[in-house]
Amino acid sequence: MLSSNATPFTMGPALLFCPADRPERFGKAADRSDAVILDLEDAVAPADKPGAREAILKQAGTGGLEPNRTIVRVNPVGTPEFDLDLEALARTPYRTVMLAKAETAEQLRSLEGYQVIALCETAAGIVNASAIAAEPNVVGLMWGAEDLLASLGGLSSRNDDGGYQAVALHSRSAVLLAAKAAGKEAVDSVYVNIPDLEGLLAESRDAISSGFGAKACIHPNQVAVVREAYAPTPEVIAQATELLEAAASAGTGVFQFKGKMIDGPILKHAEATLRRAGHPRVAS
């Protein structure tokens, strides 16, 4: 079950990484995706990280990106960059963060007050995924294939045919199971072969079939493919529309609909369904 401190994660299905030192891309990335991940970690060279933080601060100060569609990936806990990231974030309206190389539940306590997607991308992170998912401020888990294999001393996460190595498949499943067992969302890893849109489509369809609520992208061209894979069926769209219409008529925070008690989190999921279907964006 969800902790009382956790808010259901409804961003997605296509989450697009954007280097935080490229502010000219912020708006475009947000417009082309369901949520943008401003990356202060791997996408930014060490010498450019101060400028990246300043770019986020400047953009936030102009009223920039929507907080409910913006995630900031911060550097790992225990690094000087992490502390500087938090100092900058405290001066912005952004309260959803992705913690790079999350490895223990204790690390999540450094992010009290934030909704956290814990990125499990090392051997320790995969082994401790269940404990990490149980932390109250964690709203989702994501796994990272390439950093994981590097932490294992491996060479590649994929076989010659493009499929994942056995250890990567195990890790993907472990993160998914840990997230869902804790009542949290699961985000599938990026597909690094950017031109291979057919491969991305197949992997995205597998992700939604397996239970991943979203998939991360590294290029704008991947967004439409992920959305296609995640597109709700007409029946699901009709149910979500009917539910939101009933909520508007009820005019209360909690009401009964077809014998079930409906509250805010359930309505957020219905809104997310319509967003994935390409309907005009609804308030969350």
PDB file of C-alpha atoms in Angstrom:
ATOM      1  CA  MET A   1       0.000   0.000   0.000  1.00  0.00           C
ATOM      2  CA  LEU A   2       1.073   3.597  -0.571  1.00  0.00           C
ATOM      3  CA  SER A   3       2.518   5.366   2.438  1.00  0.00           C
ATOM      4  CA  SER A   4       0.372   8.236   3.680  1.00  0.00           C
ATOM      5  CA  ASN A   5       3.243  10.567   2.754  1.00  0.00           C
ATOM      6  CA  ALA A   6       3.422   9.434  -0.856  1.00  0.00           C
ATOM      7  CA  THR A   7       1.563  10.995  -3.770  1.00  0.00           C
ATOM      8  CA  PRO A   8       0.784   8.669  -6.692  1.00  0.00           C
ATOM      9  CA  PHE A   9       3.148   9.267  -9.599  1.00  0.00           C
ATOM     10  CA  THR A  10       1.075  10.053 -12.689  1.00  0.00           C
ATOM     11  CA  MET A  11       3.626  11.624 -15.038  1.00  0.00           C
ATOM     12  CA  GLY A  12       4.189   9.755 -18.244  1.00  0.00           C
ATOM     13  CA  PRO A  13       4.221   7.597 -20.146  1.00  0.00           C
ATOM     14  CA  ALA A  14       7.069   9.308 -22.022  1.00  0.00           C
ATOM     15  CA  LEU A  15       9.630  10.959 -19.746  1.00  0.00           C
ATOM     16  CA  LEU A  16      12.282  12.853 -21.718  1.00  0.00           C
ATOM     17  CA  PHE A  17      15.782  13.536 -20.392  1.00  0.00           C
ATOM     18  CA  CYS A  18      17.189  16.986 -21.102  1.00  0.00           C
ATOM     19  CA  PRO A  19      20.695  18.125 -20.090  1.00  0.00           C
ATOM     20  CA  ALA A  20      20.326  20.807 -17.427  1.00  0.00           C
ATOM     21  CA  ASP A  21      23.094  22.861 -19.020  1.00  0.00           C
ATOM     22  CA  ARG A  22      21.039  23.308 -22.198  1.00  0.00           C
ATOM     23  CA  PRO A  23      18.286  25.753 -21.125  1.00  0.00           C
ATOM     24  CA  GLU A  24      17.376  26.478 -24.732  1.00  0.00           C
ATOM     25  CA  ARG A  25      16.025  22.923 -24.884  1.00  0.00           C
ATOM     26  CA  PHE A  26      13.968  22.988 -21.668  1.00  0.00           C
ATOM     27  CA  GLY A  27      10.745  24.284 -23.180  1.00  0.00           C
ATOM     28  CA  LYS A  28      11.005  22.136 -26.291  1.00  0.00           C
ATOM     29  CA  ALA A  29      11.600  18.988 -24.228  1.00  0.00           C
ATOM     30  CA  ALA A  30       8.615  19.781 -22.028  1.00  0.00           C
ATOM     31  CA  ASP A  31       6.362  20.481 -25.005  1.00  0.00           C
ATOM     32  CA  ARG A  32       7.332  17.254 -26.758  1.00  0.00           C
ATOM     33  CA  SER A  33       6.970  14.898 -23.786  1.00  0.00           C
ATOM     34  CA  ASP A  34       4.653  14.037 -20.930  1.00  0.00           C
ATOM     35  CA  ALA A  35       7.277  15.133 -18.410  1.00  0.00           C
ATOM     36  CA  VAL A  36      10.816  16.459 -18.750  1.00  0.00           C
ATOM     37  CA  ILE A  37      13.757  15.231 -16.660  1.00  0.00           C
ATOM     38  CA  LEU A  38      16.254  18.054 -16.206  1.00  0.00           C
ATOM     39  CA  ASP A  39      19.481  16.112 -15.781  1.00  0.00           C
ATOM     40  CA  LEU A  40      22.159  17.421 -13.417  1.00  0.00           C
ATOM     41  CA  GLU A  41      24.052  14.122 -13.381  1.00  0.00           C
ATOM     42  CA  ASP A  42      25.446  12.081 -16.291  1.00  0.00           C
ATOM     43  CA  ALA A  43      24.357  14.469 -19.059  1.00  0.00           C
ATOM     44  CA  VAL A  44      26.403  17.337 -17.620  1.00  0.00           C
ATOM     45  CA  ALA A  45      30.200  17.459 -17.454  1.00  0.00           C
ATOM     46  CA  PRO A  46      31.615  18.183 -13.971  1.00  0.00           C
ATOM     47  CA  ALA A  47      32.862  21.619 -15.004  1.00  0.00           C
ATOM     48  CA  ASP A  48      29.418  22.542 -16.336  1.00  0.00           C
ATOM     49  CA  LYS A  49      27.341  21.523 -13.310  1.00  0.00           C
ATOM     50  CA  PRO A  50      27.373  24.958 -11.608  1.00  0.00           C
ATOM     51  CA  GLY A  51      26.082  26.517 -14.814  1.00  0.00           C
ATOM     52  CA  ALA A  52      23.420  23.828 -15.114  1.00  0.00           C
ATOM     53  CA  ARG A  53      22.100  24.610 -11.645  1.00  0.00           C
ATOM     54  CA  GLU A  54      22.050  28.311 -12.496  1.00  0.00           C
ATOM     55  CA  ALA A  55      20.128  27.538 -15.697  1.00  0.00           C
ATOM     56  CA  ILE A  56      17.429  25.733 -13.700  1.00  0.00           C
ATOM     57  CA  LEU A  57      17.231  28.602 -11.212  1.00  0.00           C
ATOM     58  CA  LYS A  58      16.973  31.208 -13.950  1.00  0.00           C
ATOM     59  CA  GLN A  59      14.318  29.256 -15.808  1.00  0.00           C
ATOM     60  CA  ALA A  60      12.291  28.655 -12.624  1.00  0.00           C
ATOM     61  CA  GLY A  61      12.483  32.339 -11.810  1.00  0.00           C
ATOM     62  CA  THR A  62      10.732  33.231 -15.054  1.00  0.00           C
ATOM     63  CA  GLY A  63       7.779  30.973 -14.314  1.00  0.00           C
ATOM     64  CA  GLY A  64       9.104  28.361 -16.778  1.00  0.00           C
ATOM     65  CA  LEU A  65       8.199  24.704 -16.644  1.00  0.00           C
ATOM     66  CA  GLU A  66       5.147  23.217 -14.953  1.00  0.00           C
ATOM     67  CA  PRO A  67       6.229  21.682 -11.614  1.00  0.00           C
ATOM     68  CA  ASN A  68       3.777  18.807 -12.019  1.00  0.00           C
ATOM     69  CA  ARG A  69       5.459  17.860 -15.309  1.00  0.00           C
ATOM     70  CA  THR A  70       9.075  18.432 -14.299  1.00  0.00           C
ATOM     71  CA  ILE A  71      11.584  16.074 -12.684  1.00  0.00           C
ATOM     72  CA  VAL A  72      15.132  17.017 -11.732  1.00  0.00           C
ATOM     73  CA  ARG A  73      17.753  14.258 -11.693  1.00  0.00           C
ATOM     74  CA  VAL A  74      20.230  15.014  -8.932  1.00  0.00           C
ATOM     75  CA  ASN A  75      23.683  13.608  -8.342  1.00  0.00           C
ATOM     76  CA  PRO A  76      24.229  10.659  -5.965  1.00  0.00           C
ATOM     77  CA  VAL A  77      23.920  11.096  -2.204  1.00  0.00           C
ATOM     78  CA  GLY A  78      27.299  11.554  -0.552  1.00  0.00           C
ATOM     79  CA  THR A  79      28.811  13.636  -3.353  1.00  0.00           C
ATOM     80  CA  PRO A  80      29.478  17.375  -3.045  1.00  0.00           C
ATOM     81  CA  GLU A  81      27.347  17.868  -6.153  1.00  0.00           C
ATOM     82  CA  PHE A  82      24.308  16.373  -4.385  1.00  0.00           C
ATOM     83  CA  ASP A  83      24.440  18.980  -1.632  1.00  0.00           C
ATOM     84  CA  LEU A  84      24.769  21.772  -4.182  1.00  0.00           C
ATOM     85  CA  ASP A  85      21.869  20.336  -6.184  1.00  0.00           C
ATOM     86  CA  LEU A  86      19.621  20.436  -3.109  1.00  0.00           C
ATOM     87  CA  GLU A  87      20.632  23.998  -2.295  1.00  0.00           C
ATOM     88  CA  ALA A  88      19.551  25.037  -5.784  1.00  0.00           C
ATOM     89  CA  LEU A  89      16.343  22.980  -5.787  1.00  0.00           C
ATOM     90  CA  ALA A  90      15.205  24.597  -2.546  1.00  0.00           C
ATOM     91  CA  ARG A  91      14.934  27.862  -4.492  1.00  0.00           C
ATOM     92  CA  THR A  92      12.669  26.384  -7.194  1.00  0.00           C
ATOM     93  CA  PRO A  93       9.073  25.093  -7.258  1.00  0.00           C
ATOM     94  CA  TYR A  94      10.252  21.659  -8.406  1.00  0.00           C
ATOM     95  CA  ARG A  95       9.578  18.962  -5.841  1.00  0.00           C
ATOM     96  CA  THR A  96       9.873  15.758  -7.885  1.00  0.00           C
ATOM     97  CA  VAL A  97      13.432  14.504  -8.153  1.00  0.00           C
ATOM     98  CA  MET A  98      15.164  11.472  -9.584  1.00  0.00           C
ATOM     99  CA  LEU A  99      17.969  10.246  -7.342  1.00  0.00           C
ATOM    100  CA  ALA A 100      20.855   8.871  -9.379  1.00  0.00           C
ATOM    101  CA  LYS A 101      22.494   5.651  -8.174  1.00  0.00           C
ATOM    102  CA  ALA A 102      20.138   5.104  -5.246  1.00  0.00           C
ATOM    103  CA  GLU A 103      21.562   2.265  -3.161  1.00  0.00           C
ATOM    104  CA  THR A 104      20.057   2.324   0.351  1.00  0.00           C
ATOM    105  CA  ALA A 105      16.847   3.350   2.050  1.00  0.00           C
ATOM    106  CA  GLU A 106      18.815   5.709   4.288  1.00  0.00           C
ATOM    107  CA  GLN A 107      19.839   7.807   1.287  1.00  0.00           C
ATOM    108  CA  LEU A 108      16.228   8.665   0.577  1.00  0.00           C
ATOM    109  CA  ARG A 109      15.954  10.370   3.948  1.00  0.00           C
ATOM    110  CA  SER A 110      18.282  13.074   2.642  1.00  0.00           C
ATOM    111  CA  LEU A 111      15.440  14.077   0.310  1.00  0.00           C
ATOM    112  CA  GLU A 112      12.717  14.635   2.869  1.00  0.00           C
ATOM    113  CA  GLY A 113      10.104  16.979   1.455  1.00  0.00           C
ATOM    114  CA  TYR A 114      10.596  15.771  -2.121  1.00  0.00           C
ATOM    115  CA  GLN A 115       8.736  13.154  -4.139  1.00  0.00           C
ATOM    116  CA  VAL A 116      11.488  10.828  -5.319  1.00  0.00           C
ATOM    117  CA  ILE A 117      11.974   8.467  -8.224  1.00  0.00           C
ATOM    118  CA  ALA A 118      14.824   6.266  -7.019  1.00  0.00           C
ATOM    119  CA  LEU A 119      17.087   5.249  -9.888  1.00  0.00           C
ATOM    120  CA  CYS A 120      18.444   1.779  -9.086  1.00  0.00           C
ATOM    121  CA  GLU A 121      21.407   1.395 -11.408  1.00  0.00           C
ATOM    122  CA  THR A 122      24.067  -0.394  -9.372  1.00  0.00           C
ATOM    123  CA  ALA A 123      24.271  -3.881  -7.909  1.00  0.00           C
ATOM    124  CA  ALA A 124      23.567  -2.475  -4.428  1.00  0.00           C
ATOM    125  CA  GLY A 125      20.582  -0.511  -5.710  1.00  0.00           C
ATOM    126  CA  ILE A 126      19.001  -3.574  -7.311  1.00  0.00           C
ATOM    127  CA  VAL A 127      19.577  -5.760  -4.229  1.00  0.00           C
ATOM    128  CA  ASN A 128      18.072  -3.087  -1.950  1.00  0.00           C
ATOM    129  CA  ALA A 129      15.213  -2.089  -4.272  1.00  0.00           C
ATOM    130  CA  SER A 130      12.475  -3.328  -1.923  1.00  0.00           C
ATOM    131  CA  ALA A 131      13.793  -1.345   1.038  1.00  0.00           C
ATOM    132  CA  ILE A 132      14.217   1.740  -1.137  1.00  0.00           C
ATOM    133  CA  ALA A 133      10.668   1.456  -2.512  1.00  0.00           C
ATOM    134  CA  ALA A 134       9.255   1.266   1.012  1.00  0.00           C
ATOM    135  CA  GLU A 135      10.528   4.740   1.941  1.00  0.00           C
ATOM    136  CA  PRO A 136       7.596   7.175   2.381  1.00  0.00           C
ATOM    137  CA  ASN A 137       8.883   9.845  -0.011  1.00  0.00           C
ATOM    138  CA  VAL A 138       9.556   7.403  -2.850  1.00  0.00           C
ATOM    139  CA  VAL A 139       6.866   7.573  -5.526  1.00  0.00           C
ATOM    140  CA  GLY A 140       8.577   5.339  -8.062  1.00  0.00           C
ATOM    141  CA  LEU A 141      11.582   3.262  -9.011  1.00  0.00           C
ATOM    142  CA  MET A 142      13.501   3.312 -12.261  1.00  0.00           C
ATOM    143  CA  TRP A 143      16.305   1.002 -13.281  1.00  0.00           C
ATOM    144  CA  GLY A 144      19.379   1.828 -15.361  1.00  0.00           C
ATOM    145  CA  ALA A 145      20.935  -0.856 -17.534  1.00  0.00           C
ATOM    146  CA  GLU A 146      24.308   0.538 -18.570  1.00  0.00           C
ATOM    147  CA  ASP A 147      25.407   1.882 -15.190  1.00  0.00           C
ATOM    148  CA  LEU A 148      24.311  -1.413 -13.656  1.00  0.00           C
ATOM    149  CA  LEU A 149      26.497  -3.478 -15.953  1.00  0.00           C
ATOM    150  CA  ALA A 150      29.388  -1.118 -15.331  1.00  0.00           C
ATOM    151  CA  SER A 151      28.981  -1.608 -11.575  1.00  0.00           C
ATOM    152  CA  LEU A 152      29.159  -5.357 -12.151  1.00  0.00           C
ATOM    153  CA  GLY A 153      32.295  -5.114 -14.270  1.00  0.00           C
ATOM    154  CA  GLY A 154      30.330  -6.202 -17.326  1.00  0.00           C
ATOM    155  CA  LEU A 155      30.707  -5.011 -20.900  1.00  0.00           C
ATOM    156  CA  SER A 156      27.172  -4.429 -22.173  1.00  0.00           C
ATOM    157  CA  SER A 157      23.585  -4.765 -20.976  1.00  0.00           C
ATOM    158  CA  ARG A 158      22.462  -6.264 -24.297  1.00  0.00           C
ATOM    159  CA  ASN A 159      23.197  -9.277 -26.451  1.00  0.00           C
ATOM    160  CA  ASP A 160      24.148  -9.057 -30.126  1.00  0.00           C
ATOM    161  CA  ASP A 161      20.471  -9.385 -31.109  1.00  0.00           C
ATOM    162  CA  GLY A 162      19.556  -6.305 -29.064  1.00  0.00           C
ATOM    163  CA  GLY A 163      17.883  -8.195 -26.230  1.00  0.00           C
ATOM    164  CA  TYR A 164      18.939  -7.728 -22.629  1.00  0.00           C
ATOM    165  CA  GLN A 165      21.526  -9.919 -20.932  1.00  0.00           C
ATOM    166  CA  ALA A 166      20.062 -12.255 -18.296  1.00  0.00           C
ATOM    167  CA  VAL A 167      21.341 -10.168 -15.388  1.00  0.00           C
ATOM    168  CA  ALA A 168      19.754  -7.045 -16.869  1.00  0.00           C
ATOM    169  CA  LEU A 169      16.407  -8.817 -17.295  1.00  0.00           C
ATOM    170  CA  HIS A 170      16.594 -10.006 -13.701  1.00  0.00           C
ATOM    171  CA  SER A 171      17.313  -6.476 -12.496  1.00  0.00           C
ATOM    172  CA  ARG A 172      14.478  -5.016 -14.563  1.00  0.00           C
ATOM    173  CA  SER A 173      12.039  -7.494 -13.049  1.00  0.00           C
ATOM    174  CA  ALA A 174      13.417  -6.972  -9.534  1.00  0.00           C
ATOM    175  CA  VAL A 175      12.835  -3.223  -9.707  1.00  0.00           C
ATOM    176  CA  LEU A 176       9.347  -3.645 -11.162  1.00  0.00           C
ATOM    177  CA  LEU A 177       8.343  -6.141  -8.465  1.00  0.00           C
ATOM    178  CA  ALA A 178       9.818  -4.039  -5.658  1.00  0.00           C
ATOM    179  CA  ALA A 179       7.994  -0.925  -6.842  1.00  0.00           C
ATOM    180  CA  LYS A 180       4.634  -2.584  -7.286  1.00  0.00           C
ATOM    181  CA  ALA A 181       4.874  -4.507  -4.004  1.00  0.00           C
ATOM    182  CA  ALA A 182       5.265  -1.155  -2.244  1.00  0.00           C
ATOM    183  CA  GLY A 183       2.396   0.411  -4.183  1.00  0.00           C
ATOM    184  CA  LYS A 184       4.733   2.676  -6.124  1.00  0.00           C
ATOM    185  CA  GLU A 185       5.215   3.276  -9.866  1.00  0.00           C
ATOM    186  CA  ALA A 186       7.909   1.685 -12.013  1.00  0.00           C
ATOM    187  CA  VAL A 187       9.735   3.458 -14.859  1.00  0.00           C
ATOM    188  CA  ASP A 188      11.468   1.448 -17.567  1.00  0.00           C
ATOM    189  CA  SER A 189      15.037   2.246 -18.614  1.00  0.00           C
ATOM    190  CA  VAL A 190      16.027   4.178 -21.726  1.00  0.00           C
ATOM    191  CA  TYR A 191      16.487   2.602 -25.150  1.00  0.00           C
ATOM    192  CA  VAL A 192      19.885   3.819 -26.292  1.00  0.00           C
ATOM    193  CA  ASN A 193      19.699   2.768 -29.967  1.00  0.00           C
ATOM    194  CA  ILE A 194      18.005   5.992 -31.063  1.00  0.00           C
ATOM    195  CA  PRO A 195      17.435   5.147 -34.783  1.00  0.00           C
ATOM    196  CA  ASP A 196      15.855   1.759 -33.937  1.00  0.00           C
ATOM    197  CA  LEU A 197      12.275   2.899 -33.413  1.00  0.00           C
ATOM    198  CA  GLU A 198      10.876  -0.570 -34.124  1.00  0.00           C
ATOM    199  CA  GLY A 199      12.977  -1.995 -31.316  1.00  0.00           C
ATOM    200  CA  LEU A 200      11.837   0.809 -29.028  1.00  0.00           C
ATOM    201  CA  LEU A 201       8.195   0.116 -29.864  1.00  0.00           C
ATOM    202  CA  ALA A 202       8.572  -3.581 -29.067  1.00  0.00           C
ATOM    203  CA  GLU A 203      10.332  -2.843 -25.775  1.00  0.00           C
ATOM    204  CA  SER A 204       7.748  -0.199 -24.837  1.00  0.00           C
ATOM    205  CA  ARG A 205       4.899  -2.606 -25.512  1.00  0.00           C
ATOM    206  CA  ASP A 206       6.631  -5.142 -23.306  1.00  0.00           C
ATOM    207  CA  ALA A 207       7.042  -2.479 -20.616  1.00  0.00           C
ATOM    208  CA  ILE A 208       3.345  -1.591 -20.488  1.00  0.00           C
ATOM    209  CA  SER A 209       2.353  -5.253 -20.677  1.00  0.00           C
ATOM    210  CA  SER A 210       4.672  -6.036 -17.760  1.00  0.00           C
ATOM    211  CA  GLY A 211       3.382  -3.205 -15.587  1.00  0.00           C
ATOM    212  CA  PHE A 212       5.805  -0.294 -16.047  1.00  0.00           C
ATOM    213  CA  GLY A 213       3.847   2.939 -15.798  1.00  0.00           C
ATOM    214  CA  ALA A 214       6.280   4.986 -17.865  1.00  0.00           C
ATOM    215  CA  LYS A 215       9.419   4.762 -19.971  1.00  0.00           C
ATOM    216  CA  ALA A 216      12.324   7.177 -20.096  1.00  0.00           C
ATOM    217  CA  CYS A 217      13.481   8.624 -23.423  1.00  0.00           C
ATOM    218  CA  ILE A 218      16.761  10.202 -24.479  1.00  0.00           C
ATOM    219  CA  HIS A 219      15.625  11.739 -27.782  1.00  0.00           C
ATOM    220  CA  PRO A 220      12.420  13.606 -28.768  1.00  0.00           C
ATOM    221  CA  ASN A 221      11.823  11.171 -31.651  1.00  0.00           C
ATOM    222  CA  GLN A 222      11.289   8.386 -29.102  1.00  0.00           C
ATOM    223  CA  VAL A 223       8.355  10.102 -27.404  1.00  0.00           C
ATOM    224  CA  ALA A 224       5.720   9.349 -30.052  1.00  0.00           C
ATOM    225  CA  VAL A 225       6.766   5.688 -30.148  1.00  0.00           C
ATOM    226  CA  VAL A 226       6.421   5.302 -26.389  1.00  0.00           C
ATOM    227  CA  ARG A 227       3.057   7.062 -26.455  1.00  0.00           C
ATOM    228  CA  GLU A 228       1.856   4.741 -29.220  1.00  0.00           C
ATOM    229  CA  ALA A 229       2.765   1.696 -27.145  1.00  0.00           C
ATOM    230  CA  TYR A 230       1.069   3.105 -24.043  1.00  0.00           C
ATOM    231  CA  ALA A 231      -2.049   4.468 -25.753  1.00  0.00           C
ATOM    232  CA  PRO A 232      -5.141   3.377 -23.760  1.00  0.00           C
ATOM    233  CA  THR A 233      -7.886   1.370 -25.450  1.00  0.00           C
ATOM    234  CA  PRO A 234     -11.161   3.104 -26.351  1.00  0.00           C
ATOM    235  CA  GLU A 235     -12.863   1.266 -23.477  1.00  0.00           C
ATOM    236  CA  VAL A 236     -10.375   2.564 -20.934  1.00  0.00           C
ATOM    237  CA  ILE A 237     -10.665   6.090 -22.341  1.00  0.00           C
ATOM    238  CA  ALA A 238     -14.452   5.954 -22.050  1.00  0.00           C
ATOM    239  CA  GLN A 239     -14.251   4.772 -18.434  1.00  0.00           C
ATOM    240  CA  ALA A 240     -11.835   7.550 -17.489  1.00  0.00           C
ATOM    241  CA  THR A 241     -13.978  10.176 -19.210  1.00  0.00           C
ATOM    242  CA  GLU A 242     -17.125   8.961 -17.474  1.00  0.00           C
ATOM    243  CA  LEU A 243     -15.386   8.966 -14.107  1.00  0.00           C
ATOM    244  CA  LEU A 244     -14.078  12.525 -14.481  1.00  0.00           C
ATOM    245  CA  GLU A 245     -17.482  13.744 -15.639  1.00  0.00           C
ATOM    246  CA  ALA A 246     -19.026  12.155 -12.547  1.00  0.00           C
ATOM    247  CA  ALA A 247     -16.413  13.849 -10.363  1.00  0.00           C
ATOM    248  CA  ALA A 248     -17.225  17.228 -11.897  1.00  0.00           C
ATOM    249  CA  SER A 249     -20.915  16.671 -11.202  1.00  0.00           C
ATOM    250  CA  ALA A 250     -20.310  15.458  -7.634  1.00  0.00           C
ATOM    251  CA  GLY A 251     -18.349  18.573  -6.750  1.00  0.00           C
ATOM    252  CA  THR A 252     -16.790  16.898  -3.695  1.00  0.00           C
ATOM    253  CA  GLY A 253     -13.387  15.427  -2.961  1.00  0.00           C
ATOM    254  CA  VAL A 254     -14.680  11.915  -2.236  1.00  0.00           C
ATOM    255  CA  PHE A 255     -17.773  10.352  -3.802  1.00  0.00           C
ATOM    256  CA  GLN A 256     -19.284   7.018  -4.767  1.00  0.00           C
ATOM    257  CA  PHE A 257     -19.298   5.856  -8.388  1.00  0.00           C
ATOM    258  CA  LYS A 258     -20.701   2.527  -9.558  1.00  0.00           C
ATOM    259  CA  GLY A 259     -20.418   1.112  -6.057  1.00  0.00           C
ATOM    260  CA  LYS A 260     -16.817   2.236  -5.498  1.00  0.00           C
ATOM    261  CA  MET A 261     -15.444   5.030  -3.349  1.00  0.00           C
ATOM    262  CA  ILE A 262     -13.560   7.541  -5.517  1.00  0.00           C
ATOM    263  CA  ASP A 263     -10.941   9.947  -4.193  1.00  0.00           C
ATOM    264  CA  GLY A 264      -8.110  12.139  -5.462  1.00  0.00           C
ATOM    265  CA  PRO A 265      -5.535   9.466  -6.398  1.00  0.00           C
ATOM    266  CA  ILE A 266      -8.071   7.556  -8.500  1.00  0.00           C
ATOM    267  CA  LEU A 267      -9.019  10.747 -10.323  1.00  0.00           C
ATOM    268  CA  LYS A 268      -5.343  11.499 -10.993  1.00  0.00           C
ATOM    269  CA  HIS A 269      -4.978   8.124 -12.688  1.00  0.00           C
ATOM    270  CA  ALA A 270      -8.039   8.871 -14.839  1.00  0.00           C
ATOM    271  CA  GLU A 271      -6.533  12.226 -15.805  1.00  0.00           C
ATOM    272  CA  ALA A 272      -3.259  10.501 -16.688  1.00  0.00           C
ATOM    273  CA  THR A 273      -5.160   8.069 -18.898  1.00  0.00           C
ATOM    274  CA  LEU A 274      -6.685  10.918 -20.892  1.00  0.00           C
ATOM    275  CA  ARG A 275      -3.306  12.620 -21.202  1.00  0.00           C
ATOM    276  CA  ARG A 276      -1.829   9.404 -22.599  1.00  0.00           C
ATOM    277  CA  ALA A 277      -4.742   9.233 -25.034  1.00  0.00           C
ATOM    278  CA  GLY A 278      -3.821  12.666 -26.390  1.00  0.00           C
ATOM    279  CA  HIS A 279      -6.783  14.520 -24.924  1.00  0.00           C
ATOM    280  CA  PRO A 280      -6.310  18.169 -23.983  1.00  0.00           C
ATOM    281  CA  ARG A 281      -4.325  18.354 -20.776  1.00  0.00           C
ATOM    282  CA  VAL A 282      -6.460  18.301 -17.624  1.00  0.00           C
ATOM    283  CA  ALA A 283      -5.590  19.775 -14.262  1.00  0.00           C
ATOM    284  CA  SER A 284      -3.862  17.454 -11.839  1.00  0.00           C
TER     285      SER A 284
END
